[in-house]
Amino acid sequence: MNASRQPHAVVIGSGFGGLAAAIRLGARGYRVTVLERLDRPGGRAYVHKQDGFSFDAGPTLVTAPFLFEELWTLCGRKMEDDVKLVPLDPFYRIVFDDGSHFDCSGDPARMRAEVARLSPGDVEGYEAFYRASEARYSFGFEVLGNQPFSNFTDMMKALPKLAALRSDRSVWKAACQHVKDERLRILLSFHPLFIGGNPLSVTSVYILISYLEREFGVHFAMGGTGALVQGLAKLIEGHGNRIRTNVTVDEITVSNGRATGVRLENGELIPADIVVSNADIGWTYSQLLRNTKRKRWTDRKVDALDYSMGVFVWYFGTNRRYDDLAHHTVLMGPRYEGLLKDIFKNKVLSEDFSLYLHRPTATDPSLAPEGCDTFYALSPVPHLDADVDWTEMAEPYRQAIEARLEERLMPGLSQSIVSSRVTHPLEFAERLLSWRGAAFGPEPLLTQSAWFRTHNKSEDVDGLYFVGAGTHPGAGMPGVLASAKILDQVLV
Ligand SMILES: Cc1cc2nc3c(=O)[nH]c(=O)nc-3n(C[C@H](O)[C@H](O)[C@H](O)COP(=O)(O)OP(=O)(O)OC[C@H]3O[C@@H](n4cnc5c(N)ncnc54)[C@H](O)[C@@H]3O)c2cc1C
C-alpha cells in the first residue's frame, strides 16, 4: 500500500506492550511510529551495559512464551530464528529464613517430593491447590485475560464465575486454606509480587501463576531479556516502521473529543489517526491529557487508585563466579505478612527484607566477562507515598542488601564486587514517568481489574488506546502482551 495512504498510528513508549502493539498494528496495515523517551527500547526491560557486564533492568522470568511466538508468526517468521529461549530447571529456589529451601520445578513428582520433604501432611492440600490454580488459569488467563472489558455487561457476565471461584478471597487466604506449613503458604502465595500485587489482598484468581509456570515452563532468553526486545524491534522495522528514541511526548493532542496526534517536548507535532499509549496510565491521563476534559479518568480518580509497590534493585558484577547459586533464588526474610503490610499498607521502609536474586550467568555466561558473574538483587519496597528520601537511603539500603547476601548466600561478596548500580522508586518516577514510582502500575486488586481497570480503548477520548501494565489485563510480560492482543479486538 502507498505509505501516505496507510493510516498512521503513534505508539507512546516501547515497553513490551508498546512493541507488541506496534507489531500488531503493522500487521493490520498501519504505518506506525513508536516514540520512546529513553535512548533504547524496552522500558522496564531496558539493558544496562557497564564494565563488561550486561544487566537486564527488569523482567527475567519468561512465562507463556507462546505470546511472544504469536508475534513472530504474525510477521511470517519464526521466533527461534531470532531469539533462543531456554527452559530453566529448577525454575527457582526459595530459601527460607530458617535455612530450609524449596526447589520449584515443572515436574509434578519432584514438586510433590519437595512438599513432602518440608511438610508430609501438606501433600494432599498442595495437590488441591494446584487443581484450584488450573481452574483459575482456565478462566482468569484464557477467558478474562483475552477479552476486552469495555462494557459493564462484560463484567456482569464474568461475575457468577468469579464468585464461584471465590475471587473475593486473597491469594494468601487461598494458600492458607490448602496447606498448614508456613513456608508452603509463602511458597504458594508470593507470586503476585511478580506483578506488583500484595498476596494478602489481591484476588485469588492470581494463583493461576502456579499452573502457568508448570504447564508452559519458566524460560530465559539467551543474551538476556534484552534479546527479546531487540527481536521485537526487528519485527517492527521489518514492517518498514520506526522506533524513535530520545523523544518524550508532552501531550496527546485532542480535537472534538478525538485524539489527533501528539506534541513532543521539543514542540514537534506528530499527527496520527490513532494514538496508543504504553506510557504509565496515571501519567497519560493526568499529564498527557492535562488540557482535555475527562469524564471517567479525572485527576482525582487517577490519584485515588491503589498503586503497586516499588522496587529497589541492586545490579552488580563480581570478579568471581558463585556456581552454587541457581539462576533464580528468592531469599525470604524473617517476616512475611508483617513485611507485606509495611510495604503495601503502612508504607514504611522496613529494616528487614526479602530478596529476589537473579544470576543470569548461571545460564548464559556471555553476560559477564570471563570468570565473572552478573547479578541483580530486587527488594520490594513501598512506592513514593512512603516517607523515604531515596537520594539519601539508596546507599545504606544497598549496603544492607550486600551484607545480607554475604551472610546468607554469597561468602566474600564485599571483596568481589567490580561493578554496581541501583534503581529505586524515585528513578522509576523520573526516568520512566511512573506514577508514584510504582513498578507495576495500579495494583491488581479485584476492584481494579477487568472492567474496573483502565480500558484498552479510552473511555474519555476517541481514537486513543492503551496497552501495558496499567490497562487490562495487567502487569507482567504475559499481561502486557495480552493487552496488545486485546487492542487488536477493540480497534475500530
Ligand atoms: C524489576 C522488575 C522485574 C520484573 N520481573 C518480571 C519477570 O521476571 N517476568 C515478567 O513477566 N514480568 C516482570 N516484571 C514486570 C514487567 O517487566 C512489566 O510489567 C512490563 O515489562 C511492563 O511493560 P509495559 O508495556 O507496561 O511498558 P514499560 O516497560 O513500562 O515501558 C513504558 C515505556 O514508555 C516510555 N514512556 C513513558 N512515558 C513516555 C513519554 N511521555 N514519551 C515517550 N516515552 C514514554 C518509558 O520510557 C518506557 O520505556 C518486572 C518488572 C520490574 C520492574
PDB file of N, CA and C in Angstrom, residues 388-432:
ATOM      1  N   VAL A 388      10.345   8.295  52.312  1.00  0.00           N
ATOM      2  CA  VAL A 388      11.720   7.805  52.149  1.00  0.00           C
ATOM      3  C   VAL A 388      12.425   8.722  51.151  1.00  0.00           C
ATOM      4  N   ASP A 389      13.557   9.257  51.538  1.00  0.00           N
ATOM      5  CA  ASP A 389      14.344  10.059  50.608  1.00  0.00           C
ATOM      6  C   ASP A 389      15.381   9.129  49.974  1.00  0.00           C
ATOM      7  N   TRP A 390      15.054   8.664  48.760  1.00  0.00           N
ATOM      8  CA  TRP A 390      15.933   7.670  48.138  1.00  0.00           C
ATOM      9  C   TRP A 390      17.298   8.232  47.770  1.00  0.00           C
ATOM     10  N   THR A 391      17.398   9.550  47.646  1.00  0.00           N
ATOM     11  CA  THR A 391      18.728  10.099  47.350  1.00  0.00           C
ATOM     12  C   THR A 391      19.655   9.868  48.556  1.00  0.00           C
ATOM     13  N   GLU A 392      19.048   9.796  49.751  1.00  0.00           N
ATOM     14  CA  GLU A 392      19.822   9.544  50.981  1.00  0.00           C
ATOM     15  C   GLU A 392      19.910   8.046  51.295  1.00  0.00           C
ATOM     16  N   MET A 393      18.774   7.371  51.062  1.00  0.00           N
ATOM     17  CA  MET A 393      18.647   5.985  51.553  1.00  0.00           C
ATOM     18  C   MET A 393      19.253   4.927  50.634  1.00  0.00           C
ATOM     19  N   ALA A 394      19.458   5.276  49.359  1.00  0.00           N
ATOM     20  CA  ALA A 394      19.844   4.237  48.392  1.00  0.00           C
ATOM     21  C   ALA A 394      21.116   3.506  48.813  1.00  0.00           C
ATOM     22  N   GLU A 395      22.143   4.239  49.208  1.00  0.00           N
ATOM     23  CA  GLU A 395      23.411   3.571  49.512  1.00  0.00           C
ATOM     24  C   GLU A 395      23.338   2.736  50.797  1.00  0.00           C
ATOM     25  N   PRO A 396      22.806   3.290  51.920  1.00  0.00           N
ATOM     26  CA  PRO A 396      22.678   2.409  53.090  1.00  0.00           C
ATOM     27  C   PRO A 396      21.814   1.180  52.830  1.00  0.00           C
ATOM     28  N   TYR A 397      20.761   1.347  52.032  1.00  0.00           N
ATOM     29  CA  TYR A 397      19.892   0.194  51.746  1.00  0.00           C
ATOM     30  C   TYR A 397      20.658  -0.842  50.921  1.00  0.00           C
ATOM     31  N   ARG A 398      21.417  -0.364  49.934  1.00  0.00           N
ATOM     32  CA  ARG A 398      22.230  -1.286  49.126  1.00  0.00           C
ATOM     33  C   ARG A 398      23.218  -2.040  50.015  1.00  0.00           C
ATOM     34  N   GLN A 399      23.824  -1.299  50.953  1.00  0.00           N
ATOM     35  CA  GLN A 399      24.811  -1.939  51.838  1.00  0.00           C
ATOM     36  C   GLN A 399      24.147  -3.020  52.691  1.00  0.00           C
ATOM     37  N   ALA A 400      22.926  -2.759  53.138  1.00  0.00           N
ATOM     38  CA  ALA A 400      22.217  -3.757  53.952  1.00  0.00           C
ATOM     39  C   ALA A 400      21.951  -5.016  53.125  1.00  0.00           C
ATOM     40  N   ILE A 401      21.607  -4.822  51.862  1.00  0.00           N
ATOM     41  CA  ILE A 401      21.368  -5.976  50.974  1.00  0.00           C
ATOM     42  C   ILE A 401      22.672  -6.747  50.772  1.00  0.00           C
ATOM     43  N   GLU A 402      23.741  -6.006  50.554  1.00  0.00           N
ATOM     44  CA  GLU A 402      25.045  -6.659  50.354  1.00  0.00           C
ATOM     45  C   GLU A 402      25.411  -7.508  51.580  1.00  0.00           C
ATOM     46  N   ALA A 403      25.193  -6.927  52.771  1.00  0.00           N
ATOM     47  CA  ALA A 403      25.555  -7.639  53.999  1.00  0.00           C
ATOM     48  C   ALA A 403      24.735  -8.923  54.145  1.00  0.00           C
ATOM     49  N   ARG A 404      23.451  -8.815  53.816  1.00  0.00           N
ATOM     50  CA  ARG A 404      22.593  -9.998  53.967  1.00  0.00           C
ATOM     51  C   ARG A 404      22.968 -11.090  52.959  1.00  0.00           C
ATOM     52  N   LEU A 405      23.236 -10.679  51.739  1.00  0.00           N
ATOM     53  CA  LEU A 405      23.630 -11.674  50.727  1.00  0.00           C
ATOM     54  C   LEU A 405      24.939 -12.345  51.123  1.00  0.00           C
ATOM     55  N   GLU A 406      25.859 -11.521  51.649  1.00  0.00           N
ATOM     56  CA  GLU A 406      27.170 -12.071  52.038  1.00  0.00           C
ATOM     57  C   GLU A 406      26.997 -13.083  53.173  1.00  0.00           C
ATOM     58  N   GLU A 407      26.117 -12.729  54.102  1.00  0.00           N
ATOM     59  CA  GLU A 407      25.915 -13.603  55.269  1.00  0.00           C
ATOM     60  C   GLU A 407      25.198 -14.903  54.880  1.00  0.00           C
ATOM     61  N   ARG A 408      24.197 -14.792  53.997  1.00  0.00           N
ATOM     62  CA  ARG A 408      23.332 -15.949  53.744  1.00  0.00           C
ATOM     63  C   ARG A 408      23.683 -16.769  52.503  1.00  0.00           C
ATOM     64  N   LEU A 409      24.162 -16.107  51.455  1.00  0.00           N
ATOM     65  CA  LEU A 409      24.313 -16.845  50.193  1.00  0.00           C
ATOM     66  C   LEU A 409      25.655 -16.697  49.502  1.00  0.00           C
ATOM     67  N   MET A 410      26.341 -15.574  49.740  1.00  0.00           N
ATOM     68  CA  MET A 410      27.480 -15.250  48.887  1.00  0.00           C
ATOM     69  C   MET A 410      28.712 -14.880  49.702  1.00  0.00           C
ATOM     70  N   PRO A 411      29.416 -15.879  50.235  1.00  0.00           N
ATOM     71  CA  PRO A 411      30.595 -15.572  51.046  1.00  0.00           C
ATOM     72  C   PRO A 411      31.625 -14.776  50.245  1.00  0.00           C
ATOM     73  N   GLY A 412      32.228 -13.800  50.891  1.00  0.00           N
ATOM     74  CA  GLY A 412      33.280 -12.997  50.241  1.00  0.00           C
ATOM     75  C   GLY A 412      32.747 -11.974  49.258  1.00  0.00           C
ATOM     76  N   LEU A 413      31.418 -11.737  49.301  1.00  0.00           N
ATOM     77  CA  LEU A 413      30.818 -10.832  48.305  1.00  0.00           C
ATOM     78  C   LEU A 413      31.468  -9.450  48.302  1.00  0.00           C
ATOM     79  N   SER A 414      31.638  -8.861  49.487  1.00  0.00           N
ATOM     80  CA  SER A 414      32.110  -7.468  49.525  1.00  0.00           C
ATOM     81  C   SER A 414      33.477  -7.298  48.857  1.00  0.00           C
ATOM     82  N   GLN A 415      34.259  -8.383  48.840  1.00  0.00           N
ATOM     83  CA  GLN A 415      35.600  -8.309  48.219  1.00  0.00           C
ATOM     84  C   GLN A 415      35.534  -8.570  46.707  1.00  0.00           C
ATOM     85  N   SER A 416      34.378  -8.975  46.219  1.00  0.00           N
ATOM     86  CA  SER A 416      34.297  -9.452  44.824  1.00  0.00           C
ATOM     87  C   SER A 416      33.600  -8.485  43.878  1.00  0.00           C
ATOM     88  N   ILE A 417      32.985  -7.425  44.431  1.00  0.00           N
ATOM     89  CA  ILE A 417      32.151  -6.553  43.584  1.00  0.00           C
ATOM     90  C   ILE A 417      33.034  -5.658  42.704  1.00  0.00           C
ATOM     91  N   VAL A 418      32.799  -5.729  41.396  1.00  0.00           N
ATOM     92  CA  VAL A 418      33.599  -4.894  40.492  1.00  0.00           C
ATOM     93  C   VAL A 418      32.725  -3.973  39.635  1.00  0.00           C
ATOM     94  N   SER A 419      31.410  -4.109  39.783  1.00  0.00           N
ATOM     95  CA  SER A 419      30.510  -3.216  39.055  1.00  0.00           C
ATOM     96  C   SER A 419      29.224  -3.096  39.855  1.00  0.00           C
ATOM     97  N   SER A 420      28.644  -1.898  39.913  1.00  0.00           N
ATOM     98  CA  SER A 420      27.486  -1.704  40.791  1.00  0.00           C
ATOM     99  C   SER A 420      26.634  -0.533  40.299  1.00  0.00           C
ATOM    100  N   ARG A 421      25.338  -0.700  40.351  1.00  0.00           N
ATOM    101  CA  ARG A 421      24.414   0.417  40.134  1.00  0.00           C
ATOM    102  C   ARG A 421      23.095   0.055  40.804  1.00  0.00           C
ATOM    103  N   VAL A 422      22.279   1.069  41.131  1.00  0.00           N
ATOM    104  CA  VAL A 422      20.996   0.774  41.787  1.00  0.00           C
ATOM    105  C   VAL A 422      19.868   1.511  41.076  1.00  0.00           C
ATOM    106  N   THR A 423      18.656   1.028  41.305  1.00  0.00           N
ATOM    107  CA  THR A 423      17.479   1.809  40.923  1.00  0.00           C
ATOM    108  C   THR A 423      16.458   1.711  42.049  1.00  0.00           C
ATOM    109  N   HIS A 424      15.556   2.683  42.111  1.00  0.00           N
ATOM    110  CA  HIS A 424      14.592   2.761  43.221  1.00  0.00           C
ATOM    111  C   HIS A 424      13.359   3.540  42.749  1.00  0.00           C
ATOM    112  N   PRO A 425      12.316   3.633  43.580  1.00  0.00           N
ATOM    113  CA  PRO A 425      11.074   4.253  43.104  1.00  0.00           C
ATOM    114  C   PRO A 425      11.252   5.669  42.546  1.00  0.00           C
ATOM    115  N   LEU A 426      12.174   6.437  43.115  1.00  0.00           N
ATOM    116  CA  LEU A 426      12.352   7.800  42.615  1.00  0.00           C
ATOM    117  C   LEU A 426      12.836   7.776  41.164  1.00  0.00           C
ATOM    118  N   GLU A 427      13.713   6.830  40.869  1.00  0.00           N
ATOM    119  CA  GLU A 427      14.193   6.722  39.486  1.00  0.00           C
ATOM    120  C   GLU A 427      13.069   6.250  38.555  1.00  0.00           C
ATOM    121  N   PHE A 428      12.218   5.340  39.045  1.00  0.00           N
ATOM    122  CA  PHE A 428      11.076   4.914  38.224  1.00  0.00           C
ATOM    123  C   PHE A 428      10.203   6.128  37.875  1.00  0.00           C
ATOM    124  N   ALA A 429      10.022   7.009  38.854  1.00  0.00           N
ATOM    125  CA  ALA A 429       9.175   8.184  38.615  1.00  0.00           C
ATOM    126  C   ALA A 429       9.838   9.133  37.619  1.00  0.00           C
ATOM    127  N   GLU A 430      11.141   9.361  37.769  1.00  0.00           N
ATOM    128  CA  GLU A 430      11.793  10.388  36.962  1.00  0.00           C
ATOM    129  C   GLU A 430      12.194   9.877  35.583  1.00  0.00           C
ATOM    130  N   ARG A 431      12.591   8.626  35.524  1.00  0.00           N
ATOM    131  CA  ARG A 431      13.127   8.109  34.264  1.00  0.00           C
ATOM    132  C   ARG A 431      12.025   7.514  33.384  1.00  0.00           C
ATOM    133  N   LEU A 432      11.136   6.726  34.022  1.00  0.00           N
ATOM    134  CA  LEU A 432      10.087   6.045  33.254  1.00  0.00           C
ATOM    135  C   LEU A 432       8.733   6.747  33.370  1.00  0.00           C
TER     136      LEU A 432
END
